[in-house]
Amino acid sequence: MNAEQDGGAPNRELYAVLQVSPESTTEEIRRAYRHWAQVYHPDKYQDVQMKETATENFQRICQAYEVLSDETKRQIYDIYGPEGLSAGLELATRTNKVEELKEELERLRQKKEEEKMAAQFIPSGIVVTSLSLPQVLDGDGIMSGMAMSSQVNTTLSKHTNLAMGGNLEVNNHGAGTAASTVLRHQLSSAQSIEFLAQVGLQSVIGVQTTRYVSSHSTATIGIRKSLQDGSINLSNTWTHQLSSTANGNIQFVLGDQSSVAVGWRKKDDKMSAGGELKVGTRYLGASAHYVHHFSSKSHARIAGKYNSTTLEVEVGGGRKISDLTTVRMMYVIGIQGISWRFETRRGSQKLVIPILLSTYFDPAFAIGAFVVPTSLYFLFEKFVAKPYLLWREKGKALENKQKTSAQVQEARISAEKSQQLLRIVANRKKTKQIEANGLLIDRAVYGSRKVLERQDGTIPNGSTTSEQAIDVTVPLNFLVNDSGQLKLHKGVKKSGIMGFCDPSPGEPKQLLVEYTYRGQKFKVTIITISFLLPPS
C-alpha cells in the first residue's frame, strides 16, 4: 500500500472534481456532472459570499465535464495532463477534422514514448581499489590492485533490451580486460530469450531462454561455448516462489564445468537473507548472508563464504545518507587475513575500498580491528550523522513550507468554503443514515502522515486541526450514497475532491476516519489510493 503524495496521481485532478473513476463511462461522468451541478449551481444561494464560492466550484465542475465528456480531450488529458490538453486545443484550431487531431495526438504519443525509451539509457559501474597495510610495512606501495567494471542498459524497443559492459583488473600479478554484450528479447508475456557474447579473460558465446512454467515457477535452459578451448556447457535452472517473500532455485550444469547448485532467498521490509551450496568437478563452496533493516535508512549485515581458496566471515552495517547515496563498512576475517571494506553507492555507481590489515590471525589485533571502528561508527552516528540528517530534514521541510504556505492557505480557505455549501446536504444525508442505522462519518482528518501518526491514531476534538491537516468530516458525509456506502476511487487524488485540499505538499499523507456503522464505532487509518466504507 502506498502513501498518497502530492502529485502521486498524475492527470487525475478533474476526475476528483467529479468524484468519478478514471475508468468511468461517459454516462457515469454525465450523471456525476448533473449531481454536482445541482449542488453548486449559483442560483441556489442568496448570500453573496456563498454565491461566489458556488460560482467558483460550479466553474470547476463545468471545466471538468467539458474535458471528460469529450473523448478526444479526455484522451489528451489522460496522456499529457493539463499541459497536453492546452497543446491539443491549439492543434484543434489548426485542423478541420477530428481524425486529423487524432492522428496528431497519436504522433505526439509515439514521440513521448520514444523520449521515455531514450531516457531508459541506464549506466552502472563498480570501482574496487584494494589497499594493503602489510605491503606498506614491507616498503612497497599501499595500493595492491584495482578493478573497474561498467555496464550500460538501453531499451531498443518495447520488448528488446541491450546491455553492454566491460571490466579491467590490475594487480601485482598482471592485468586483464573483458567486454560483454547481452541482448534480451521478450518473446511473450511468459517467455524471453538472451544472447551473450564475451571476449577477454573468458571468451564465450551463449544463448539461454527463460519461461514461466506456472504462476510460481520459472525454468531457464542455456548453452555456452568457450572460444578459447571449444568446451561446451549446458545449464538448466529452476526457480520456485516458496512464499510471498521467499524463493528457491536449483541449477544443473553439464560439461567442462559440471556442477549442481542449490540456493534460497528471502526478503521483506525488515530483513533479507540468502544462501547457496554449490558442488562441481572443479568447485566446492557455500555462502550465506543475513541483512536486518533497523529502518529505511540503516541496516546491519553478516555473511560467510567458503570455497577451495576462501574461508571468511564479514560483519558490518550501512546507512542511507541521502535519496541516492548509501555507505557501508564491513569487518572481514578469514584465512586470507583481517581486513576492512568500505563501500559507497550513489545511484547505480559503486565504490569499494578493501583495506588488508594483516595476513595472519592475532586475537588481540582481530578484536581491536573490530571494536575500534565499531565504536567510532556509533559515536559518529549518534553525535554527527543523526543530528545532521535531522537538521537537514527539518530545513527542507521548513523551506518547502515557506514556499507553499500561501498556496496552502488559499487552498484551505477554498476547501472550507466548499464545505459550507456541502454542509446542509451532508447533514440531511447524515440524518437519513441515522434513521436507517447506516454509515455515519463521526470524524475525519486528512493530512501529513507524520503529523497524524504522532497523534497515535487519535483525532483531536473540535473542527480545528494542525497546519498540516484539514477536517474533512463534512465532505465524506456528503459522499455517502443512499446505499450507505462511501467510496473513493483508485487513481484519484483525495486532495482534488470537493471540500478537500492538500495541507502538506510533497509529504506522504493519510486519512483518519472515525465512523459508526449499524450502531458500532470504528476507526480506520487509510493510506491507500482507494477505499470503501463499510469494508465489504
JSON list of C-alpha atoms in Angstrom, two decimals, residues 103-300:
[
{"chain": "A", "resi": 103, "resn": "GLU", "atom": "CA", "xyz": [-3.52, 11.43, -35.93]},
{"chain": "A", "resi": 104, "resn": "GLU", "atom": "CA", "xyz": [-1.56, 14.34, -34.48]},
{"chain": "A", "resi": 105, "resn": "LEU", "atom": "CA", "xyz": [-2.29, 13.10, -30.95]},
{"chain": "A", "resi": 106, "resn": "GLU", "atom": "CA", "xyz": [-1.03, 9.64, -31.87]},
{"chain": "A", "resi": 107, "resn": "ARG", "atom": "CA", "xyz": [2.13, 11.16, -33.29]},
{"chain": "A", "resi": 108, "resn": "LEU", "atom": "CA", "xyz": [2.69, 13.09, -30.04]},
{"chain": "A", "resi": 109, "resn": "ARG", "atom": "CA", "xyz": [2.01, 9.96, -28.02]},
{"chain": "A", "resi": 110, "resn": "GLN", "atom": "CA", "xyz": [4.58, 7.98, -30.01]},
{"chain": "A", "resi": 111, "resn": "LYS", "atom": "CA", "xyz": [7.08, 10.81, -29.63]},
{"chain": "A", "resi": 112, "resn": "LYS", "atom": "CA", "xyz": [6.59, 10.79, -25.89]},
{"chain": "A", "resi": 113, "resn": "GLU", "atom": "CA", "xyz": [7.04, 7.01, -25.85]},
{"chain": "A", "resi": 114, "resn": "GLU", "atom": "CA", "xyz": [10.28, 7.35, -27.79]},
{"chain": "A", "resi": 115, "resn": "GLU", "atom": "CA", "xyz": [11.53, 10.01, -25.36]},
{"chain": "A", "resi": 116, "resn": "LYS", "atom": "CA", "xyz": [10.66, 7.73, -22.48]},
{"chain": "A", "resi": 117, "resn": "MET", "atom": "CA", "xyz": [12.60, 4.87, -24.05]},
{"chain": "A", "resi": 118, "resn": "ALA", "atom": "CA", "xyz": [15.58, 7.14, -24.71]},
{"chain": "A", "resi": 119, "resn": "ALA", "atom": "CA", "xyz": [15.57, 8.07, -21.03]},
{"chain": "A", "resi": 120, "resn": "GLN", "atom": "CA", "xyz": [15.99, 4.38, -20.21]},
{"chain": "A", "resi": 121, "resn": "PHE", "atom": "CA", "xyz": [19.68, 4.57, -21.05]},
{"chain": "A", "resi": 122, "resn": "ILE", "atom": "CA", "xyz": [20.94, 3.40, -17.67]},
{"chain": "A", "resi": 123, "resn": "PRO", "atom": "CA", "xyz": [24.69, 3.23, -16.93]},
{"chain": "A", "resi": 124, "resn": "SER", "atom": "CA", "xyz": [26.08, 1.41, -13.90]},
{"chain": "A", "resi": 125, "resn": "GLY", "atom": "CA", "xyz": [29.58, 0.77, -12.66]},
{"chain": "A", "resi": 126, "resn": "ILE", "atom": "CA", "xyz": [31.80, -0.53, -9.86]},
{"chain": "A", "resi": 127, "resn": "VAL", "atom": "CA", "xyz": [35.30, 0.60, -8.92]},
{"chain": "A", "resi": 128, "resn": "VAL", "atom": "CA", "xyz": [37.31, -1.53, -6.46]},
{"chain": "A", "resi": 129, "resn": "THR", "atom": "CA", "xyz": [40.51, -0.04, -5.04]},
{"chain": "A", "resi": 130, "resn": "SER", "atom": "CA", "xyz": [42.43, -2.55, -2.91]},
{"chain": "A", "resi": 131, "resn": "LEU", "atom": "CA", "xyz": [44.81, -1.25, -0.23]},
{"chain": "A", "resi": 132, "resn": "SER", "atom": "CA", "xyz": [47.29, -3.27, 1.83]},
{"chain": "A", "resi": 133, "resn": "LEU", "atom": "CA", "xyz": [48.83, -2.24, 5.17]},
{"chain": "A", "resi": 134, "resn": "PRO", "atom": "CA", "xyz": [51.32, -5.17, 5.27]},
{"chain": "A", "resi": 135, "resn": "GLN", "atom": "CA", "xyz": [52.55, -4.14, 1.83]},
{"chain": "A", "resi": 136, "resn": "VAL", "atom": "CA", "xyz": [53.28, -0.64, 3.17]},
{"chain": "A", "resi": 137, "resn": "LEU", "atom": "CA", "xyz": [55.18, -2.08, 6.11]},
{"chain": "A", "resi": 138, "resn": "ASP", "atom": "CA", "xyz": [57.30, -4.09, 3.68]},
{"chain": "A", "resi": 139, "resn": "GLY", "atom": "CA", "xyz": [58.29, -0.89, 1.89]},
{"chain": "A", "resi": 140, "resn": "ASP", "atom": "CA", "xyz": [56.03, -1.22, -1.13]},
{"chain": "A", "resi": 141, "resn": "GLY", "atom": "CA", "xyz": [53.13, 0.99, -2.24]},
{"chain": "A", "resi": 142, "resn": "ILE", "atom": "CA", "xyz": [49.81, 0.95, -0.39]},
{"chain": "A", "resi": 143, "resn": "MET", "atom": "CA", "xyz": [47.76, 0.01, -3.46]},
{"chain": "A", "resi": 144, "resn": "SER", "atom": "CA", "xyz": [47.66, -3.71, -4.15]},
{"chain": "A", "resi": 145, "resn": "GLY", "atom": "CA", "xyz": [45.21, -3.69, -7.03]},
{"chain": "A", "resi": 146, "resn": "MET", "atom": "CA", "xyz": [42.32, -2.04, -8.83]},
{"chain": "A", "resi": 147, "resn": "ALA", "atom": "CA", "xyz": [39.34, -3.32, -10.74]},
{"chain": "A", "resi": 148, "resn": "MET", "atom": "CA", "xyz": [36.74, -1.42, -12.71]},
{"chain": "A", "resi": 149, "resn": "SER", "atom": "CA", "xyz": [33.60, -2.65, -14.39]},
{"chain": "A", "resi": 150, "resn": "SER", "atom": "CA", "xyz": [30.81, -0.76, -16.13]},
{"chain": "A", "resi": 151, "resn": "GLN", "atom": "CA", "xyz": [27.61, -1.62, -17.92]},
{"chain": "A", "resi": 152, "resn": "VAL", "atom": "CA", "xyz": [25.08, 0.29, -19.96]},
{"chain": "A", "resi": 153, "resn": "ASN", "atom": "CA", "xyz": [21.48, -0.92, -20.31]},
{"chain": "A", "resi": 154, "resn": "THR", "atom": "CA", "xyz": [19.32, 0.51, -23.04]},
{"chain": "A", "resi": 155, "resn": "THR", "atom": "CA", "xyz": [15.89, -0.21, -24.45]},
{"chain": "A", "resi": 156, "resn": "LEU", "atom": "CA", "xyz": [15.89, -0.88, -28.19]},
{"chain": "A", "resi": 157, "resn": "SER", "atom": "CA", "xyz": [12.16, -1.47, -28.41]},
{"chain": "A", "resi": 158, "resn": "LYS", "atom": "CA", "xyz": [9.22, -2.30, -26.23]},
{"chain": "A", "resi": 159, "resn": "HIS", "atom": "CA", "xyz": [10.33, -5.93, -25.99]},
{"chain": "A", "resi": 160, "resn": "THR", "atom": "CA", "xyz": [14.08, -5.74, -26.56]},
{"chain": "A", "resi": 161, "resn": "ASN", "atom": "CA", "xyz": [16.89, -4.65, -24.24]},
{"chain": "A", "resi": 162, "resn": "LEU", "atom": "CA", "xyz": [20.63, -4.43, -24.83]},
{"chain": "A", "resi": 163, "resn": "ALA", "atom": "CA", "xyz": [23.32, -4.49, -22.13]},
{"chain": "A", "resi": 164, "resn": "MET", "atom": "CA", "xyz": [26.97, -3.76, -22.94]},
{"chain": "A", "resi": 165, "resn": "GLY", "atom": "CA", "xyz": [29.73, -3.91, -20.38]},
{"chain": "A", "resi": 166, "resn": "GLY", "atom": "CA", "xyz": [33.42, -4.17, -19.79]},
{"chain": "A", "resi": 167, "resn": "ASN", "atom": "CA", "xyz": [35.88, -4.59, -16.95]},
{"chain": "A", "resi": 168, "resn": "LEU", "atom": "CA", "xyz": [39.55, -4.02, -16.23]},
{"chain": "A", "resi": 169, "resn": "GLU", "atom": "CA", "xyz": [41.57, -5.60, -13.45]},
{"chain": "A", "resi": 170, "resn": "VAL", "atom": "CA", "xyz": [45.13, -4.74, -12.39]},
{"chain": "A", "resi": 171, "resn": "ASN", "atom": "CA", "xyz": [47.09, -6.27, -9.51]},
{"chain": "A", "resi": 172, "resn": "ASN", "atom": "CA", "xyz": [50.62, -7.29, -8.54]},
{"chain": "A", "resi": 173, "resn": "HIS", "atom": "CA", "xyz": [50.43, -10.33, -10.80]},
{"chain": "A", "resi": 174, "resn": "GLY", "atom": "CA", "xyz": [49.35, -8.61, -14.01]},
{"chain": "A", "resi": 175, "resn": "ALA", "atom": "CA", "xyz": [46.31, -7.17, -15.76]},
{"chain": "A", "resi": 176, "resn": "GLY", "atom": "CA", "xyz": [43.31, -8.36, -17.70]},
{"chain": "A", "resi": 177, "resn": "THR", "atom": "CA", "xyz": [40.34, -6.99, -19.58]},
{"chain": "A", "resi": 178, "resn": "ALA", "atom": "CA", "xyz": [36.98, -8.27, -20.76]},
{"chain": "A", "resi": 179, "resn": "ALA", "atom": "CA", "xyz": [33.96, -6.98, -22.67]},
{"chain": "A", "resi": 180, "resn": "SER", "atom": "CA", "xyz": [30.48, -8.45, -22.94]},
{"chain": "A", "resi": 181, "resn": "THR", "atom": "CA", "xyz": [27.18, -7.88, -24.71]},
{"chain": "A", "resi": 182, "resn": "VAL", "atom": "CA", "xyz": [23.78, -9.32, -23.76]},
{"chain": "A", "resi": 183, "resn": "LEU", "atom": "CA", "xyz": [20.72, -8.96, -25.98]},
{"chain": "A", "resi": 184, "resn": "ARG", "atom": "CA", "xyz": [17.42, -9.80, -24.31]},
{"chain": "A", "resi": 185, "resn": "HIS", "atom": "CA", "xyz": [14.14, -10.14, -26.17]},
{"chain": "A", "resi": 186, "resn": "GLN", "atom": "CA", "xyz": [10.70, -10.76, -24.68]},
{"chain": "A", "resi": 187, "resn": "LEU", "atom": "CA", "xyz": [9.08, -13.38, -26.89]},
{"chain": "A", "resi": 188, "resn": "SER", "atom": "CA", "xyz": [5.80, -13.28, -24.99]},
{"chain": "A", "resi": 189, "resn": "SER", "atom": "CA", "xyz": [4.45, -12.46, -21.56]},
{"chain": "A", "resi": 190, "resn": "ALA", "atom": "CA", "xyz": [5.71, -15.86, -20.39]},
{"chain": "A", "resi": 191, "resn": "GLN", "atom": "CA", "xyz": [8.99, -16.34, -22.28]},
{"chain": "A", "resi": 192, "resn": "SER", "atom": "CA", "xyz": [12.20, -14.46, -23.06]},
{"chain": "A", "resi": 193, "resn": "ILE", "atom": "CA", "xyz": [15.49, -15.23, -24.79]},
{"chain": "A", "resi": 194, "resn": "GLU", "atom": "CA", "xyz": [19.03, -13.90, -24.22]},
{"chain": "A", "resi": 195, "resn": "PHE", "atom": "CA", "xyz": [22.12, -13.91, -26.44]},
{"chain": "A", "resi": 196, "resn": "LEU", "atom": "CA", "xyz": [25.55, -13.49, -24.83]},
{"chain": "A", "resi": 197, "resn": "ALA", "atom": "CA", "xyz": [28.98, -12.70, -26.27]},
{"chain": "A", "resi": 198, "resn": "GLN", "atom": "CA", "xyz": [32.09, -12.09, -24.18]},
{"chain": "A", "resi": 199, "resn": "VAL", "atom": "CA", "xyz": [35.75, -11.58, -25.09]},
{"chain": "A", "resi": 200, "resn": "GLY", "atom": "CA", "xyz": [38.82, -11.12, -22.93]},
{"chain": "A", "resi": 201, "resn": "LEU", "atom": "CA", "xyz": [39.71, -13.15, -19.85]},
{"chain": "A", "resi": 202, "resn": "GLN", "atom": "CA", "xyz": [36.95, -15.60, -20.71]},
{"chain": "A", "resi": 203, "resn": "SER", "atom": "CA", "xyz": [35.81, -15.55, -24.33]},
{"chain": "A", "resi": 204, "resn": "VAL", "atom": "CA", "xyz": [32.43, -17.24, -24.65]},
{"chain": "A", "resi": 205, "resn": "ILE", "atom": "CA", "xyz": [29.24, -17.11, -26.65]},
{"chain": "A", "resi": 206, "resn": "GLY", "atom": "CA", "xyz": [25.91, -18.41, -25.47]},
{"chain": "A", "resi": 207, "resn": "VAL", "atom": "CA", "xyz": [22.15, -18.35, -25.56]},
{"chain": "A", "resi": 208, "resn": "GLN", "atom": "CA", "xyz": [19.51, -19.05, -22.93]},
{"chain": "A", "resi": 209, "resn": "THR", "atom": "CA", "xyz": [15.74, -18.92, -22.74]},
{"chain": "A", "resi": 210, "resn": "THR", "atom": "CA", "xyz": [13.53, -18.42, -19.70]},
{"chain": "A", "resi": 211, "resn": "ARG", "atom": "CA", "xyz": [9.88, -19.40, -19.40]},
{"chain": "A", "resi": 212, "resn": "TYR", "atom": "CA", "xyz": [7.21, -19.26, -16.73]},
{"chain": "A", "resi": 213, "resn": "VAL", "atom": "CA", "xyz": [6.06, -22.86, -16.30]},
{"chain": "A", "resi": 214, "resn": "SER", "atom": "CA", "xyz": [3.48, -21.86, -13.69]},
{"chain": "A", "resi": 215, "resn": "SER", "atom": "CA", "xyz": [2.44, -18.78, -11.75]},
{"chain": "A", "resi": 216, "resn": "HIS", "atom": "CA", "xyz": [5.15, -19.54, -9.17]},
{"chain": "A", "resi": 217, "resn": "SER", "atom": "CA", "xyz": [7.89, -21.29, -11.18]},
{"chain": "A", "resi": 218, "resn": "THR", "atom": "CA", "xyz": [10.31, -20.42, -13.96]},
{"chain": "A", "resi": 219, "resn": "ALA", "atom": "CA", "xyz": [12.71, -22.59, -15.95]},
{"chain": "A", "resi": 220, "resn": "THR", "atom": "CA", "xyz": [15.87, -21.45, -17.75]},
{"chain": "A", "resi": 221, "resn": "ILE", "atom": "CA", "xyz": [17.82, -23.51, -20.28]},
{"chain": "A", "resi": 222, "resn": "GLY", "atom": "CA", "xyz": [21.09, -22.30, -21.73]},
{"chain": "A", "resi": 223, "resn": "ILE", "atom": "CA", "xyz": [24.19, -23.29, -23.65]},
{"chain": "A", "resi": 224, "resn": "ARG", "atom": "CA", "xyz": [27.63, -21.66, -23.66]},
{"chain": "A", "resi": 225, "resn": "LYS", "atom": "CA", "xyz": [30.71, -22.33, -25.73]},
{"chain": "A", "resi": 226, "resn": "SER", "atom": "CA", "xyz": [34.23, -21.23, -24.88]},
{"chain": "A", "resi": 227, "resn": "LEU", "atom": "CA", "xyz": [36.10, -19.62, -27.78]},
{"chain": "A", "resi": 228, "resn": "GLN", "atom": "CA", "xyz": [39.42, -20.47, -26.11]},
{"chain": "A", "resi": 229, "resn": "ASP", "atom": "CA", "xyz": [39.25, -24.25, -25.73]},
{"chain": "A", "resi": 230, "resn": "GLY", "atom": "CA", "xyz": [35.99, -25.04, -27.52]},
{"chain": "A", "resi": 231, "resn": "SER", "atom": "CA", "xyz": [34.35, -26.57, -24.43]},
{"chain": "A", "resi": 232, "resn": "ILE", "atom": "CA", "xyz": [30.54, -26.52, -24.19]},
{"chain": "A", "resi": 233, "resn": "ASN", "atom": "CA", "xyz": [28.45, -26.23, -21.03]},
{"chain": "A", "resi": 234, "resn": "LEU", "atom": "CA", "xyz": [24.70, -26.84, -20.81]},
{"chain": "A", "resi": 235, "resn": "SER", "atom": "CA", "xyz": [22.73, -25.33, -17.92]},
{"chain": "A", "resi": 236, "resn": "ASN", "atom": "CA", "xyz": [19.24, -25.80, -16.54]},
{"chain": "A", "resi": 237, "resn": "THR", "atom": "CA", "xyz": [17.90, -23.63, -13.72]},
{"chain": "A", "resi": 238, "resn": "TRP", "atom": "CA", "xyz": [14.58, -23.98, -11.93]},
{"chain": "A", "resi": 239, "resn": "THR", "atom": "CA", "xyz": [13.25, -21.23, -9.67]},
{"chain": "A", "resi": 240, "resn": "HIS", "atom": "CA", "xyz": [10.18, -21.59, -7.48]},
{"chain": "A", "resi": 241, "resn": "GLN", "atom": "CA", "xyz": [8.43, -19.00, -5.33]},
{"chain": "A", "resi": 242, "resn": "LEU", "atom": "CA", "xyz": [8.18, -20.61, -1.89]},
{"chain": "A", "resi": 243, "resn": "SER", "atom": "CA", "xyz": [6.12, -17.79, -0.36]},
{"chain": "A", "resi": 244, "resn": "SER", "atom": "CA", "xyz": [5.28, -14.14, -0.97]},
{"chain": "A", "resi": 245, "resn": "THR", "atom": "CA", "xyz": [8.76, -13.17, 0.31]},
{"chain": "A", "resi": 246, "resn": "ALA", "atom": "CA", "xyz": [10.94, -16.21, -0.45]},
{"chain": "A", "resi": 247, "resn": "ASN", "atom": "CA", "xyz": [12.09, -18.24, -3.44]},
{"chain": "A", "resi": 248, "resn": "GLY", "atom": "CA", "xyz": [14.42, -21.14, -4.05]},
{"chain": "A", "resi": 249, "resn": "ASN", "atom": "CA", "xyz": [16.38, -22.35, -7.04]},
{"chain": "A", "resi": 250, "resn": "ILE", "atom": "CA", "xyz": [18.38, -25.31, -8.25]},
{"chain": "A", "resi": 251, "resn": "GLN", "atom": "CA", "xyz": [20.85, -25.26, -11.14]},
{"chain": "A", "resi": 252, "resn": "PHE", "atom": "CA", "xyz": [22.45, -28.11, -13.09]},
{"chain": "A", "resi": 253, "resn": "VAL", "atom": "CA", "xyz": [25.47, -27.54, -15.32]},
{"chain": "A", "resi": 254, "resn": "LEU", "atom": "CA", "xyz": [26.74, -30.28, -17.62]},
{"chain": "A", "resi": 255, "resn": "GLY", "atom": "CA", "xyz": [30.06, -30.02, -19.43]},
{"chain": "A", "resi": 256, "resn": "ASP", "atom": "CA", "xyz": [33.63, -28.95, -18.70]},
{"chain": "A", "resi": 257, "resn": "GLN", "atom": "CA", "xyz": [32.40, -27.10, -15.57]},
{"chain": "A", "resi": 258, "resn": "SER", "atom": "CA", "xyz": [29.75, -29.57, -14.39]},
{"chain": "A", "resi": 259, "resn": "SER", "atom": "CA", "xyz": [28.12, -28.63, -11.10]},
{"chain": "A", "resi": 260, "resn": "VAL", "atom": "CA", "xyz": [24.95, -28.64, -9.03]},
{"chain": "A", "resi": 261, "resn": "ALA", "atom": "CA", "xyz": [23.90, -25.56, -7.05]},
{"chain": "A", "resi": 262, "resn": "VAL", "atom": "CA", "xyz": [21.02, -25.05, -4.64]},
{"chain": "A", "resi": 263, "resn": "GLY", "atom": "CA", "xyz": [20.03, -21.56, -3.44]},
{"chain": "A", "resi": 264, "resn": "TRP", "atom": "CA", "xyz": [17.44, -19.79, -1.34]},
{"chain": "A", "resi": 265, "resn": "ARG", "atom": "CA", "xyz": [16.49, -16.13, -0.85]},
{"chain": "A", "resi": 266, "resn": "LYS", "atom": "CA", "xyz": [14.04, -14.30, 1.38]},
{"chain": "A", "resi": 267, "resn": "LYS", "atom": "CA", "xyz": [13.30, -10.58, 1.52]},
{"chain": "A", "resi": 268, "resn": "ASP", "atom": "CA", "xyz": [10.74, -8.43, 3.31]},
{"chain": "A", "resi": 269, "resn": "ASP", "atom": "CA", "xyz": [10.54, -4.96, 4.83]},
{"chain": "A", "resi": 270, "resn": "LYS", "atom": "CA", "xyz": [12.66, -5.85, 7.86]},
{"chain": "A", "resi": 271, "resn": "MET", "atom": "CA", "xyz": [15.23, -8.35, 6.60]},
{"chain": "A", "resi": 272, "resn": "SER", "atom": "CA", "xyz": [16.77, -10.16, 3.68]},
{"chain": "A", "resi": 273, "resn": "ALA", "atom": "CA", "xyz": [18.65, -13.44, 3.75]},
{"chain": "A", "resi": 274, "resn": "GLY", "atom": "CA", "xyz": [20.01, -15.99, 1.36]},
{"chain": "A", "resi": 275, "resn": "GLY", "atom": "CA", "xyz": [22.30, -18.94, 0.92]},
{"chain": "A", "resi": 276, "resn": "GLU", "atom": "CA", "xyz": [23.83, -21.17, -1.74]},
{"chain": "A", "resi": 277, "resn": "LEU", "atom": "CA", "xyz": [25.58, -24.53, -1.84]},
{"chain": "A", "resi": 278, "resn": "LYS", "atom": "CA", "xyz": [27.49, -25.48, -4.97]},
{"chain": "A", "resi": 279, "resn": "VAL", "atom": "CA", "xyz": [29.24, -28.77, -5.77]},
{"chain": "A", "resi": 280, "resn": "GLY", "atom": "CA", "xyz": [31.13, -29.34, -9.01]},
{"chain": "A", "resi": 281, "resn": "THR", "atom": "CA", "xyz": [34.02, -31.18, -10.63]},
{"chain": "A", "resi": 282, "resn": "ARG", "atom": "CA", "xyz": [36.30, -28.19, -10.02]},
{"chain": "A", "resi": 283, "resn": "TYR", "atom": "CA", "xyz": [34.48, -26.38, -7.24]},
{"chain": "A", "resi": 284, "resn": "LEU", "atom": "CA", "xyz": [33.04, -26.85, -3.78]},
{"chain": "A", "resi": 285, "resn": "GLY", "atom": "CA", "xyz": [31.63, -23.87, -1.98]},
{"chain": "A", "resi": 286, "resn": "ALA", "atom": "CA", "xyz": [28.90, -22.36, 0.13]},
{"chain": "A", "resi": 287, "resn": "SER", "atom": "CA", "xyz": [27.81, -18.86, 1.06]},
{"chain": "A", "resi": 288, "resn": "ALA", "atom": "CA", "xyz": [25.14, -17.23, 3.21]},
{"chain": "A", "resi": 289, "resn": "HIS", "atom": "CA", "xyz": [24.13, -13.74, 4.26]},
{"chain": "A", "resi": 290, "resn": "TYR", "atom": "CA", "xyz": [21.64, -12.00, 6.51]},
{"chain": "A", "resi": 291, "resn": "VAL", "atom": "CA", "xyz": [20.67, -8.31, 6.46]},
{"chain": "A", "resi": 292, "resn": "HIS", "atom": "CA", "xyz": [18.47, -6.69, 9.09]},
{"chain": "A", "resi": 293, "resn": "HIS", "atom": "CA", "xyz": [16.89, -3.31, 8.37]},
{"chain": "A", "resi": 294, "resn": "PHE", "atom": "CA", "xyz": [16.51, -1.23, 11.52]},
{"chain": "A", "resi": 295, "resn": "SER", "atom": "CA", "xyz": [14.76, 1.45, 9.48]},
{"chain": "A", "resi": 296, "resn": "SER", "atom": "CA", "xyz": [14.52, 2.63, 5.88]},
{"chain": "A", "resi": 297, "resn": "LYS", "atom": "CA", "xyz": [17.92, 4.29, 6.34]},
{"chain": "A", "resi": 298, "resn": "SER", "atom": "CA", "xyz": [20.11, 1.86, 8.32]},
{"chain": "A", "resi": 299, "resn": "HIS", "atom": "CA", "xyz": [20.88, -1.85, 8.29]},
{"chain": "A", "resi": 300, "resn": "ALA", "atom": "CA", "xyz": [23.26, -4.50, 9.66]}
]
